[in-house]
Coordinates of C-alpha atoms and ligand atoms in Angstrom, one line a residue:
M1189 CA 46.6 182.5 45.9
V1190 CA 46.6 183.6 49.6
Y1191 CA 48.7 186.4 50.8
A1192 CA 50.4 186.8 54.0
S1193 CA 48.8 189.6 56.2
P1194 CA 49.9 190.7 59.7
N1195 CA 46.7 189.7 61.3
M1196 CA 47.0 186.1 60.1
P1197 CA 47.2 183.3 62.9
E1198 CA 50.8 182.1 63.1
K1199 CA 50.1 178.5 62.0
M1200 CA 48.5 179.8 58.9
L1201 CA 51.2 182.2 58.1
K1202 CA 53.5 179.2 58.2
F1203 CA 51.6 177.7 55.1
V1204 CA 51.2 181.0 53.3
K1205 CA 55.2 181.2 53.6
L1206 CA 55.7 177.7 52.5
G1207 CA 53.7 178.5 49.4
Q1208 CA 55.8 181.5 48.6
Q1209 CA 58.9 179.3 48.8
N1210 CA 57.6 177.4 45.9
P1211 CA 58.0 173.8 47.6
P1212 CA 57.7 170.5 45.6
K1213 CA 54.1 169.7 44.6
R1214 CA 54.1 166.6 46.8
E1215 CA 54.7 168.7 50.0
I1216 CA 52.0 171.0 48.9
L1217 CA 49.4 168.2 48.3
E1218 CA 50.4 166.6 51.9
R1219 CA 49.7 170.0 53.5
K1220 CA 46.8 171.0 51.5
E1221 CA 44.2 169.5 53.7
D1222 CA 45.9 170.9 56.8
F1223 CA 45.8 174.2 55.1
N1224 CA 42.2 174.1 54.2
E1225 CA 41.1 173.4 57.8
I1226 CA 43.3 176.3 59.0
Y1227 CA 42.0 178.5 56.2
K1228 CA 38.4 177.7 57.1
E1229 CA 38.9 178.5 60.7
F1230 CA 40.6 182.0 59.6
I1231 CA 37.6 182.8 57.4
N1232 CA 35.2 181.8 60.1
E1233 CA 37.0 184.0 62.6
K1234 CA 37.1 186.9 60.2
A1235 CA 33.2 186.6 59.4
K1236 CA 32.6 186.7 63.2
E1237 CA 35.0 189.5 63.7
Q1238 CA 33.4 191.6 61.1
S1239 CA 29.8 190.6 62.0
S1240 CA 30.6 191.7 65.6
R1241 CA 31.5 195.2 64.1
C1242 CA 28.0 195.9 63.5
S1243 CA 26.6 198.5 65.7
Q1244 CA 23.1 197.3 65.4
C1245 CA 22.4 200.9 64.8
G1246 CA 18.6 200.7 64.9
V1247 CA 18.4 202.6 61.5
P1248 CA 19.4 199.8 59.1
F1249 CA 20.5 201.8 56.2
C1250 CA 22.3 199.0 54.8
Q1251 CA 18.9 197.0 54.7
V1252 CA 17.2 200.0 53.2
H1253 CA 19.6 200.1 50.4
C1254 CA 19.8 196.2 49.5
P1255 CA 17.2 195.8 46.7
L1256 CA 16.1 192.6 48.5
S1257 CA 15.6 194.4 52.0
N1258 CA 17.9 191.6 53.3
N1259 CA 17.7 191.5 57.2
I1260 CA 21.5 192.3 57.4
P1261 CA 21.7 193.4 61.0
D1262 CA 20.0 190.3 62.3
W1263 CA 22.1 187.7 60.3
L1264 CA 25.2 189.7 61.3
K1265 CA 24.1 189.3 65.0
L1266 CA 23.7 185.7 64.4
T1267 CA 27.0 185.0 62.7
A1268 CA 28.8 187.0 65.4
E1269 CA 27.2 184.6 67.9
G1270 CA 28.2 181.4 66.0
R1271 CA 24.6 180.6 65.2
L1272 CA 25.5 180.0 61.6
K1273 CA 22.5 177.9 60.5
E1274 CA 19.9 180.4 61.8
A1275 CA 22.0 183.1 60.1
Y1276 CA 21.9 181.3 56.9
E1277 CA 18.1 180.6 57.1
L1278 CA 17.5 184.2 57.7
A1279 CA 19.9 185.3 54.6
Q1280 CA 18.1 182.9 52.2
S1281 CA 14.5 183.8 53.3
T1282 CA 14.9 187.0 51.3
N1283 CA 17.4 186.0 48.6
N1284 CA 17.4 183.1 46.1
M1285 CA 21.1 183.2 45.7
P1286 CA 22.9 185.0 48.6
E1287 CA 26.2 183.3 47.7
V1288 CA 25.9 185.0 44.3
C1289 CA 25.0 188.4 45.6
G1290 CA 27.7 188.2 48.2
R1291 CA 30.3 187.8 45.4
I1292 CA 29.1 190.2 42.9
C1293 CA 26.8 192.9 44.0
P1294 CA 28.5 196.5 43.9
Q1295 CA 28.2 196.6 47.6
D1296 CA 30.0 199.9 47.8
R1297 CA 26.8 201.5 46.0
L1298 CA 24.2 199.3 47.9
C1299 CA 24.4 197.9 51.4
E1300 CA 28.1 198.6 52.4
G1301 CA 28.4 202.1 50.9
N1302 CA 25.3 203.1 53.4
C1303 CA 26.7 201.1 56.5
V1304 CA 26.7 203.8 59.4
I1305 CA 30.1 202.6 60.4
E1306 CA 31.4 203.4 56.9
Q1307 CA 29.6 206.9 57.1
S1308 CA 31.4 207.6 60.4
G1309 CA 34.7 207.0 58.6
H1310 CA 35.6 203.6 60.2
G1311 CA 35.2 201.2 57.2
T1312 CA 32.2 199.4 56.5
V1313 CA 31.2 195.9 57.8
T1314 CA 32.0 193.8 55.0
I1315 CA 28.4 192.5 54.4
G1316 CA 28.9 190.9 51.0
S1317 CA 31.7 188.7 52.3
V1318 CA 29.8 187.5 55.4
E1319 CA 26.7 186.9 53.4
K1320 CA 29.0 184.6 51.0
F1321 CA 30.5 183.0 54.0
I1322 CA 27.1 182.2 55.7
T1323 CA 25.8 180.6 52.5
E1324 CA 29.1 178.8 51.6
N1325 CA 29.1 177.4 55.1
A1326 CA 25.5 176.3 54.6
W1327 CA 26.4 174.4 51.4
E1328 CA 29.4 172.8 53.0
N1329 CA 27.1 171.5 56.0
K1330 CA 24.4 170.5 53.4
W1331 CA 21.8 172.9 54.9
V1332 CA 21.0 173.9 51.4
E1333 CA 18.3 171.5 50.2
P1334 CA 16.3 171.2 47.1
I1335 CA 12.6 172.5 47.1
K1336 CA 10.2 170.0 48.8
I1337 CA 6.8 170.3 47.6
K1338 CA 3.9 169.7 50.0
L1339 CA 1.1 169.6 47.5
E1340 CA 1.8 169.3 43.7
K1341 CA -0.4 171.8 41.8
K1342 CA -1.5 171.1 38.1
Q1343 CA -1.1 174.7 36.8
S1344 CA 2.1 175.6 34.8
V1345 CA 4.3 178.5 34.0
G1346 CA 6.6 178.9 31.2
I1347 CA 9.6 181.2 31.9
I1348 CA 11.6 182.6 29.0
G1349 CA 15.0 183.1 30.2
G1350 CA 17.2 181.2 32.7
G1351 CA 19.0 184.3 34.2
P1352 CA 18.6 185.5 37.7
A1353 CA 15.2 186.8 37.1
G1354 CA 13.9 183.7 35.8
L1355 CA 15.5 181.5 38.1
A1356 CA 14.2 183.4 41.2
C1357 CA 10.7 183.4 39.9
A1358 CA 10.8 179.7 39.1
E1359 CA 12.1 178.9 42.6
Q1360 CA 9.4 180.9 44.4
L1361 CA 6.7 179.3 42.2
R1362 CA 7.9 175.9 42.5
K1363 CA 7.8 176.2 46.3
E1364 CA 4.2 176.9 45.9
G1365 CA 3.8 173.4 44.0
Y1366 CA 3.3 174.8 40.5
Q1367 CA 4.8 173.1 37.4
V1368 CA 7.8 175.3 36.2
T1369 CA 9.5 175.0 32.9
I1370 CA 12.4 177.4 31.9
Y1371 CA 13.2 177.7 28.1
D1372 CA 16.6 179.3 27.5
R1373 CA 18.4 179.8 24.1
Y1374 CA 21.9 179.0 25.8
D1375 CA 23.0 175.6 26.3
R1376 CA 23.6 176.1 30.2
P1377 CA 21.1 177.8 32.4
G1378 CA 22.3 180.9 34.4
G1379 CA 22.1 183.7 31.8
L1380 CA 24.8 186.4 32.3
L1381 CA 25.7 184.7 35.6
I1382 CA 27.1 181.7 33.6
Y1383 CA 28.2 183.2 30.2
G1384 CA 28.6 187.1 31.0
I1385 CA 30.3 187.5 34.5
P1386 CA 33.9 186.0 34.4
N1387 CA 34.9 183.2 36.6
F1388 CA 37.4 185.2 38.7
K1389 CA 34.4 187.5 40.0
L1390 CA 31.8 184.6 40.1
E1391 CA 33.1 181.1 39.8
K1392 CA 30.9 178.9 37.5
F1393 CA 30.6 175.9 40.0
V1394 CA 28.5 178.3 42.2
V1395 CA 26.0 178.9 39.4
E1396 CA 25.9 175.3 38.4
R1397 CA 25.5 174.3 41.8
R1398 CA 22.7 176.4 42.2
T1399 CA 20.8 175.5 38.9
N1400 CA 21.4 171.8 39.6
L1401 CA 19.8 172.2 42.9
L1402 CA 16.6 173.9 41.0
K1403 CA 16.4 170.8 38.6
K1404 CA 16.4 168.5 41.8
G1405 CA 13.5 170.6 43.1
G1406 CA 11.5 169.7 40.1
I1407 CA 12.1 172.7 37.8
K1408 CA 12.3 171.7 34.2
F1409 CA 15.1 173.2 32.1
V1410 CA 14.9 173.2 28.3
Q1411 CA 18.1 174.5 26.9
N1412 CA 19.0 175.5 23.3
F1413 CA 15.3 176.7 23.0
E1414 CA 14.9 180.1 21.6
V1415 CA 11.5 181.7 21.6
G1416 CA 11.0 183.3 18.3
K1417 CA 12.9 180.5 16.5
N1418 CA 11.7 177.2 18.2
A1419 CA 8.4 178.6 19.1
T1420 CA 6.3 181.9 19.1
L1421 CA 5.2 183.5 22.2
N1422 CA 1.5 182.3 21.3
E1423 CA 2.6 178.8 20.9
L1424 CA 4.2 178.9 24.5
K1425 CA 1.1 180.5 25.9
E1426 CA -0.9 177.6 24.7
K1427 CA 1.1 175.1 26.7
H1428 CA 1.0 177.2 30.1
D1429 CA -1.3 179.0 32.1
V1430 CA 1.3 182.0 32.6
I1431 CA 4.2 183.1 30.8
L1432 CA 7.2 185.1 32.3
I1433 CA 9.5 186.9 30.0
A1434 CA 13.0 187.4 31.6
T1435 CA 15.2 187.5 28.5
G1436 CA 17.5 190.2 29.5
V1437 CA 19.1 192.6 27.1
Y1438 CA 21.7 191.5 24.4
K1439 CA 21.8 194.0 21.5
A1440 CA 25.3 195.3 21.7
R1441 CA 25.6 199.0 21.1
E1442 CA 27.7 199.7 18.1
I1443 CA 30.4 202.3 17.2
K1444 CA 29.9 203.9 13.9
V1445 CA 33.2 205.2 12.7
P1446 CA 35.2 204.3 9.5
G1447 CA 37.0 200.9 9.7
S1448 CA 34.3 199.3 12.0
D1449 CA 34.1 196.4 9.6
L1450 CA 37.8 195.5 9.9
E1451 CA 38.6 192.0 11.3
N1452 CA 39.6 191.5 15.1
I1453 CA 36.8 194.1 16.3
F1454 CA 34.5 192.2 18.6
P1455 CA 31.4 192.9 20.8
A1456 CA 32.1 192.2 24.4
M1457 CA 29.8 189.2 24.8
D1458 CA 31.5 187.2 22.1
F1459 CA 34.8 187.7 23.9
L1460 CA 33.5 186.8 27.4
I1461 CA 31.2 184.1 26.1
A1462 CA 34.3 182.4 24.6
S1463 CA 36.3 182.9 27.7
N1464 CA 33.7 181.5 29.9
K1465 CA 33.1 178.6 27.8
K1466 CA 36.6 177.9 27.7
G1467 CA 36.7 178.0 31.4
L1468 CA 34.0 175.6 31.7
G1469 CA 36.1 172.9 29.8
D1470 CA 34.0 173.4 26.4
K1471 CA 35.9 173.3 23.0
V1472 CA 35.7 176.7 21.7
E1473 CA 37.1 176.9 18.1
Q1474 CA 37.4 180.6 17.9
F1475 CA 39.4 180.5 21.2
D1476 CA 41.6 177.8 20.2
N1477 CA 42.4 179.3 16.7
G1478 CA 43.5 182.4 18.5
T1479 CA 40.7 184.7 17.2
L1480 CA 39.0 185.4 20.6
N1481 CA 42.2 184.7 22.8
V1482 CA 44.1 187.6 23.4
Q1483 CA 47.5 185.9 24.8
G1484 CA 50.5 188.2 23.7
K1485 CA 48.3 190.8 22.0
D1486 CA 48.0 194.5 22.3
V1487 CA 44.1 194.8 23.5
I1488 CA 42.1 197.7 23.4
V1489 CA 38.6 197.7 25.3
I1490 CA 36.2 200.6 24.5
G1491 CA 33.6 201.6 27.2
G1492 CA 33.5 202.5 31.0
G1493 CA 30.9 200.2 32.6
D1494 CA 31.2 197.0 34.3
T1495 CA 31.2 194.9 31.2
A1496 CA 34.3 196.8 30.0
M1497 CA 36.0 196.1 33.3
D1498 CA 35.3 192.5 33.0
C1499 CA 36.8 192.5 29.6
V1500 CA 40.1 194.2 30.5
R1501 CA 40.5 192.0 33.7
T1502 CA 39.7 188.9 31.6
S1503 CA 42.4 190.1 29.1
V1504 CA 44.9 190.4 31.8
R1505 CA 44.3 186.8 32.8
Q1506 CA 44.7 185.6 29.3
N1507 CA 48.2 187.2 29.4
A1508 CA 47.5 190.0 26.8
R1509 CA 50.8 192.0 26.1
S1510 CA 49.2 195.3 26.9
V1511 CA 45.5 196.2 27.9
K1512 CA 44.1 199.6 27.4
C1513 CA 40.6 200.9 28.2
L1514 CA 39.4 203.9 26.3
Y1515 CA 36.6 206.0 28.0
R1516 CA 35.2 209.1 26.6
R1517 CA 34.5 210.9 30.0
D1518 CA 36.9 211.0 33.0
R1519 CA 37.2 208.7 36.0
E1520 CA 34.8 210.6 38.2
N1521 CA 32.0 210.3 35.3
M1522 CA 32.3 206.7 34.5
P1523 CA 29.7 204.4 35.0
G1524 CA 31.5 201.3 36.1
S1525 CA 32.2 200.6 39.9
A1526 CA 35.3 202.6 41.2
R1527 CA 36.4 199.4 43.0
E1528 CA 36.6 197.7 39.5
V1529 CA 38.7 200.3 38.1
Y1530 CA 41.1 200.3 41.1
N1531 CA 41.3 196.5 40.7
A1532 CA 42.1 196.7 37.0
E1533 CA 44.7 199.4 37.5
E1534 CA 46.4 197.2 40.3
E1535 CA 46.6 194.5 37.6
G1536 CA 48.1 196.5 35.1
V1537 CA 45.4 197.9 32.9
E1538 CA 45.9 201.5 31.5
F1539 CA 43.0 203.8 31.4
V1540 CA 42.8 206.4 28.7
W1541 CA 40.5 208.7 30.0
L1542 CA 38.6 211.4 28.0
S1543 CA 39.2 209.6 24.5
N1544 CA 36.9 208.6 21.9
P1545 CA 37.5 206.5 18.8
K1546 CA 37.6 208.4 15.4
K1547 CA 38.7 205.7 13.1
F1548 CA 40.0 202.1 12.9
E1549 CA 42.9 201.6 10.7
G1550 CA 44.4 198.4 9.1
T1551 CA 44.5 196.4 5.8
N1552 CA 42.2 193.6 6.6
K1553 CA 42.6 193.3 10.2
V1554 CA 42.7 196.3 12.6
E1555 CA 46.1 197.6 13.4
N1556 CA 45.6 201.0 14.9
I1557 CA 42.9 203.1 16.4
L1558 CA 42.9 207.0 15.8
V1559 CA 41.4 208.6 19.0
D1560 CA 40.0 211.9 19.5
K1561 CA 40.8 213.6 22.8
M1562 CA 37.6 214.7 24.8
K1563 CA 36.9 217.5 27.2
L1564 CA 33.8 217.7 29.4
G1565 CA 31.1 220.1 28.9
N1566 CA 27.6 220.8 30.6
P1567 CA 25.6 217.9 32.1
D1568 CA 23.5 216.3 29.4
E1569 CA 20.0 214.7 29.9
S1570 CA 21.5 211.9 31.9
G1571 CA 22.9 214.4 34.3
R1572 CA 26.6 213.5 33.4
R1573 CA 28.8 216.1 31.7
E1574 CA 28.7 215.8 28.0
P1575 CA 31.9 214.7 26.3
I1576 CA 33.1 217.2 23.6
I1577 CA 36.0 216.8 20.9
E1578 CA 39.0 218.8 21.5
N1579 CA 40.3 220.4 18.2
N1580 CA 43.3 218.9 16.7
S1581 CA 43.8 216.5 19.4
E1582 CA 44.0 213.2 17.6
F1583 CA 46.4 210.5 18.6
K1584 CA 47.1 206.9 17.5
L1585 CA 47.3 203.6 19.4
K1586 CA 48.5 200.3 18.4
A1587 CA 46.0 197.6 18.5
D1588 CA 45.8 193.8 17.7
I1589 CA 42.2 193.5 18.9
I1590 CA 39.4 195.8 19.8
I1591 CA 36.6 194.8 22.3
K1592 CA 33.5 196.9 22.1
A1593 CA 31.9 197.1 25.5
L1594 CA 29.5 200.1 25.0
G1595 CA 26.4 198.7 26.7
F1596 CA 23.3 196.7 25.8
D1597 CA 19.7 197.5 24.4
P1598 CA 16.9 195.1 24.4
E1599 CA 16.2 192.9 21.2
D1600 CA 13.0 193.6 19.2
L1601 CA 10.9 191.2 21.1
P1602 CA 7.4 192.0 19.4
Y1603 CA 9.1 191.2 16.2
L1604 CA 11.1 188.3 17.3
F1605 CA 8.2 186.6 19.4
E1606 CA 5.7 187.5 16.6
E1607 CA 3.6 189.2 18.9
K1608 CA 3.2 192.9 17.6
N1609 CA 0.7 193.7 20.4
L1610 CA 3.3 193.4 23.1
K1611 CA 3.9 196.9 24.4
V1612 CA 7.5 198.1 24.8
S1613 CA 9.0 201.4 25.8
R1614 CA 10.7 203.9 23.4
W1615 CA 14.0 202.1 24.5
G1616 CA 12.6 198.7 23.6
T1617 CA 12.2 197.4 27.2
I1618 CA 8.9 195.6 27.9
K1619 CA 6.3 197.9 29.5
A1620 CA 5.2 196.2 32.5
D1621 CA 3.1 197.4 35.7
F1622 CA 5.8 197.8 38.2
D1623 CA 3.3 196.6 41.1
T1624 CA 2.2 193.4 39.5
M1625 CA 5.0 192.9 36.6
E1626 CA 2.1 192.1 34.2
T1627 CA 2.6 193.2 30.6
N1628 CA -0.2 194.5 28.6
L1629 CA -1.1 190.9 27.5
P1630 CA -3.0 189.0 30.2
G1631 CA -1.3 186.1 31.7
V1632 CA 2.2 187.3 30.3
F1633 CA 4.7 188.9 33.0
A1634 CA 8.2 190.2 32.7
A1635 CA 11.1 190.6 34.9
G1636 CA 14.8 191.8 35.1
D1637 CA 16.7 193.7 32.6
I1638 CA 14.2 193.2 30.0
I1639 CA 12.0 195.6 31.8
R1640 CA 14.7 197.7 33.6
G1641 CA 17.4 198.1 30.9
A1642 CA 20.9 196.6 31.8
S1643 CA 20.9 196.6 35.5
L1644 CA 22.2 194.3 38.4
V1645 CA 21.8 190.7 39.4
V1646 CA 20.2 191.8 42.7
W1647 CA 17.5 193.7 41.0
A1648 CA 16.7 190.9 38.7
I1649 CA 16.1 188.5 41.7
R1650 CA 13.9 191.1 43.4
D1651 CA 11.9 191.4 40.2
G1652 CA 11.7 187.7 39.8
R1653 CA 10.5 187.2 43.5
E1654 CA 7.9 190.0 42.9
A1655 CA 6.6 188.5 39.6
A1656 CA 6.2 185.2 41.5
I1657 CA 3.9 186.9 44.0
S1658 CA 1.6 188.3 41.2
I1659 CA 1.7 185.1 39.2
K1660 CA 0.5 183.2 42.1
D1661 CA -2.3 185.5 42.9
F1662 CA -3.2 185.4 39.0
L1663 CA -3.1 181.5 39.1
E1664 CA -5.3 181.3 42.4
K1665 CA -7.7 183.8 40.7
K1666 CA -7.9 181.8 37.7
E1667 CA -8.4 178.7 39.5
S1668 CA -11.3 179.9 41.7
K1669 CA -12.9 181.3 38.5
K1670 CA -12.8 177.9 37.0
A1671 CA -14.1 176.3 40.4
K1672 CA -17.2 178.7 40.2
V1673 CA -18.0 177.9 36.5
A1674 CA -17.9 174.2 37.5
Ligands
FAD1304 C1 29.8 191.3 31.4 C2 28.7 191.6 32.5 C3 29.2 191.6 33.8 C4 28.2 192.0 34.9 N1 28.6 191.9 36.1 C5 27.7 192.1 37.0 C6 28.1 192.3 38.5 O1 29.3 192.0 38.7 N2 27.1 192.3 39.3 C7 25.8 192.5 39.0 O2 25.0 192.6 40.0 N3 25.4 192.5 37.8 C8 26.3 192.4 36.7 N4 25.9 192.3 35.5 C9 24.4 192.6 35.1 C10 23.7 191.3 35.4 O3 24.5 190.2 34.9 C11 22.3 191.3 34.9 O4 21.8 192.5 35.4 C12 21.3 190.1 35.2 O5 21.9 188.9 34.7 C13 20.0 190.4 34.6 O6 19.4 189.2 34.9 P1 18.2 188.7 33.7 O7 17.6 187.4 34.4 O8 17.3 189.9 33.7 O9 18.8 188.4 32.4 P2 20.0 187.6 31.9 O10 21.0 187.1 33.1 O11 20.5 188.2 30.8 O12 19.2 186.1 31.4 C14 18.4 186.1 30.4 C15 18.5 184.7 29.9 O13 17.4 184.7 28.6 C16 17.9 184.0 27.7 N5 17.3 184.4 26.5 C17 17.2 185.6 25.7 N6 16.4 185.6 24.7 C18 16.0 184.5 24.8 C19 14.9 183.9 23.8 N7 14.4 184.5 22.7 N8 14.6 182.6 24.0 C20 14.9 181.9 25.1 N9 15.9 182.3 25.8 C21 16.4 183.6 25.8 C22 19.4 184.1 27.6 O14 19.9 183.1 26.9 C23 19.5 184.3 29.1 O15 20.1 182.9 29.6 C24 26.8 192.2 34.5 C25 26.5 192.1 33.1 C26 27.5 191.9 32.1 C27 27.0 191.7 30.7
SF4_1305 S1 22.1 191.2 48.4 FE1 23.7 192.7 47.6 S2 22.9 194.6 48.4 FE2 21.7 193.0 49.5 S3 23.1 192.6 51.5 FE3 23.7 191.1 49.9 S4 25.4 192.1 49.1 FE4 24.4 193.6 50.0

């Protein structure tokens, strides 16, 4: 839906107003092409206008705060000058999926939050939107092409996990001519890009378009393949010269209160996967039979991170009767993005700050949730103020469905992979050398959430790219050793 705004060109306003008058479908279709043309022109102008706001300040704080060190001032300048192909080439030289980052990076905490113009109180240059525009324009003009190999190499790399870390590493190594296979337990590649992040934030065609391009470039994808079930780590090591573990973190944190075993209490990923699969056109029994479909229901989401925000906003889109978000700290101390909270509130989500579940009540299915009111004490080891229960403060909320979004921990990989020598931290993340991304097992590297804990797409891409540099180095050394022996 496009809304009328005062700075829209007159001819575009005409179409927007027409849309608001609810015209017959035939008329909309007839005018759709015209509208698309005008809309494209409008976006093009907007991108140029935003790009020309960059002061080229000489101290690129935006670039410093982008995990990929994207050359932002230069591609903004090229965009402002209308040199869009060069802008795209520069943007993609440091980022394997600029169209994804442009859509879903929390820019307020990264590039845009540190823009000098923002700091001086004049509103940031909308860097993410320009990055998205540059890359979408490149797709449209067919400038985004599959990898072309100059020299095929025999050495092979097995990557466990087809999320952003695995995909970025795969692309970088394939460009060097290596044989790359990605193994993933899901039926589609993309990791959390495809099944975690909802369509309204990241359209699924964007992810599929990218993974299809990688397939065309010669990367092999083996879906529905779970390491630990279909093969052990050692079996995979025997097939490849190098292994990258990029499995992300998926063990949902639990709430241990009475009534937790009642029906209709679900982990966030169950809810989001069902919704994303449905959006992709799959038959999803638990959605179709109403179990994981919240239409007409009173929904309570527990948690204060970005996953919780995705659950509340997905619930709104499924036409829930009411959507509440329970968080044990206050607005200032929540981990999720302030922009997401603002968006959720705009959409009608009610935030119940300083509240913690005490008990789930119901006969078979959950019917109510008993909640303790909290207050904030001194900062704990995480630096955030510790939530403390207020005495005699409990209250009750009605719920048809509860969605638990309390964060994720790594699975027990040494056990699952049948490789007890694989070193992990006390949190269960894989211990890797942060310079080389190599684990304690020679020839086994790791990247993304599985080494950082739940993080961001842009950091996963950076890890994948860095792992690729070290893997190339490792493979070259291996090859030259072989040549010396021969
Ligand atoms: C709901 C949600 C919303 C988010 N929103 C944002 C956002 O807006 N912006 C942002 O920057 N970040 C967001 N994130 C975080 C971001 O998605 C992750 O940081 C990022 O995807 C991590 O990338 P990864 O490649 O390390 O792992 P993942 O994307 O998790 O990919 C790991 C892949 O490994 C596969 N795998 C796991 N175990 C095995 C196994 N044993 N065998 C084979 N395959 C296996 C999985 O199937 C998966 O495909 C969000 C996360 C969630 C959960
Ligand atoms: S990758 Fe993310 S942080 Fe970097 S410029 Fe793009 S939107 Fe900003």
